GROMACS .gro file of C-alpha atoms in nm:
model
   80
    1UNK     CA    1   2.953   5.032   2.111
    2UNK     CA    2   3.225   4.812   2.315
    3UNK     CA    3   2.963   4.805   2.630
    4UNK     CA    4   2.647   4.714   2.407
    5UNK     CA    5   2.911   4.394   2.205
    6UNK     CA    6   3.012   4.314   2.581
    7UNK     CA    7   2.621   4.261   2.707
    8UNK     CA    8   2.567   4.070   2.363
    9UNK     CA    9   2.810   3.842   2.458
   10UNK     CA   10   2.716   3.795   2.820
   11UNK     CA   11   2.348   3.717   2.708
   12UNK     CA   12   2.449   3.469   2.508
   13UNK     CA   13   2.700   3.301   2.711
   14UNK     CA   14   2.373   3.267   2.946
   15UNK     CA   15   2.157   3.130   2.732
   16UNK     CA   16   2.397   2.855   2.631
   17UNK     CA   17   2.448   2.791   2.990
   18UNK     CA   18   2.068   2.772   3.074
   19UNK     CA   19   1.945   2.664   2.755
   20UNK     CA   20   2.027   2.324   2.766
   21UNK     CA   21   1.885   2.250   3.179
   22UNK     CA   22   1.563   2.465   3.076
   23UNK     CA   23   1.489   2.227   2.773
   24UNK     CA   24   1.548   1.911   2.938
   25UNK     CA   25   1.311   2.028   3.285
   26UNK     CA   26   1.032   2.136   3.035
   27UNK     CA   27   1.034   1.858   2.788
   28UNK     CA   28   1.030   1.638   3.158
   29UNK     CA   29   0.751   1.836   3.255
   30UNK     CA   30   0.553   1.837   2.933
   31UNK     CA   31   0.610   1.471   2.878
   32UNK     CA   32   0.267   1.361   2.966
   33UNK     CA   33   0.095   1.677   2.818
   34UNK     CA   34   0.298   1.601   2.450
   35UNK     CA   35   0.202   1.230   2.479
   36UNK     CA   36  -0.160   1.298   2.495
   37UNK     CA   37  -0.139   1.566   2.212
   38UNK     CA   38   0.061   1.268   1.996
   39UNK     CA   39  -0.231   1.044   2.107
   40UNK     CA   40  -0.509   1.282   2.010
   41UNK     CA   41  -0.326   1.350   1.692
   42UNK     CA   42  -0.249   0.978   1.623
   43UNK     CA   43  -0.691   0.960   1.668
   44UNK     CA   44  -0.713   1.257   1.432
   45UNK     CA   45  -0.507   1.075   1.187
   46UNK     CA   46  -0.708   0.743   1.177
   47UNK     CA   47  -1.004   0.933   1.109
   48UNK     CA   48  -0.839   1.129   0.848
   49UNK     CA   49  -0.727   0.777   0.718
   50UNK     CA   50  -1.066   0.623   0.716
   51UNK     CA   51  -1.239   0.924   0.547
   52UNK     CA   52  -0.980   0.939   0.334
   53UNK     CA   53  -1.045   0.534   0.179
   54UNK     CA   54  -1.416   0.643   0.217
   55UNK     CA   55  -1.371   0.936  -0.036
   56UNK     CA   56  -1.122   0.728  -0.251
   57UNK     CA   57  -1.418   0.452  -0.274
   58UNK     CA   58  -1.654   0.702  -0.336
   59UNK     CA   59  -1.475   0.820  -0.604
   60UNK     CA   60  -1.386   0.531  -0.768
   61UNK     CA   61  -1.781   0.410  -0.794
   62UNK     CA   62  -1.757   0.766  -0.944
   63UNK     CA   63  -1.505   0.719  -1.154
   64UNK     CA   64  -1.657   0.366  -1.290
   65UNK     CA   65  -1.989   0.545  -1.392
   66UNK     CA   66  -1.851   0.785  -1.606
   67UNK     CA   67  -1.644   0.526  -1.793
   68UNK     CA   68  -1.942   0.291  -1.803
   69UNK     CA   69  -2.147   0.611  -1.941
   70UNK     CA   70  -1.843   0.700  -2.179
   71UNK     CA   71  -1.844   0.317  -2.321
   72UNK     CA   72  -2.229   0.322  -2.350
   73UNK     CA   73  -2.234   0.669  -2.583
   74UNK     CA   74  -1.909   0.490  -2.801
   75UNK     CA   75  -2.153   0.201  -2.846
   76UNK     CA   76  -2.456   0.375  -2.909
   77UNK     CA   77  -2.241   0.639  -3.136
   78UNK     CA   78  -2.086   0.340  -3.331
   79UNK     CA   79  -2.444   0.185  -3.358
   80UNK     CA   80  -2.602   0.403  -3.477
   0.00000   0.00000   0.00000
């Protein structure tokens, strides 16, 4: 049990040490690759955005029928 805490403790001690050095060479290296995935998504998002106002148009024409329809059966209720 003492031997198994002891390797515990050594593993970690490495991965503080080589943590931090291994994070900052791949986020160096991966710069260019997560600044073209932040690009693509950023495209993604303004087509998201402009389908988006398309459907909210869409339903608001949408929307405006049914309440002119709903206004023209009150009047032709109250009519008649």
């Amino acid at each position: 049990m003492r031997k198994r805490y002891c390797s515990i403790e050594i593993t970690r001690i490495l991965m503080v040490l080589f943590y931090q050095p291994i994070c900052t060479t791949m986020v160096t290296y991966n710069t260019k690759t997560f600044q073209h995935i932040h690009w693509q998504a950023g495209r993604a998002n303004m087509s998201f955005r402009e389908e988006t106002s398309k459907a909210e148009s869409q339903a608001k024409g949408a929307r405006s029928q049914i309440v002119r329809g709903f206004t023209m059966m009150v009047i032709e209720k109250s009519v008649t």
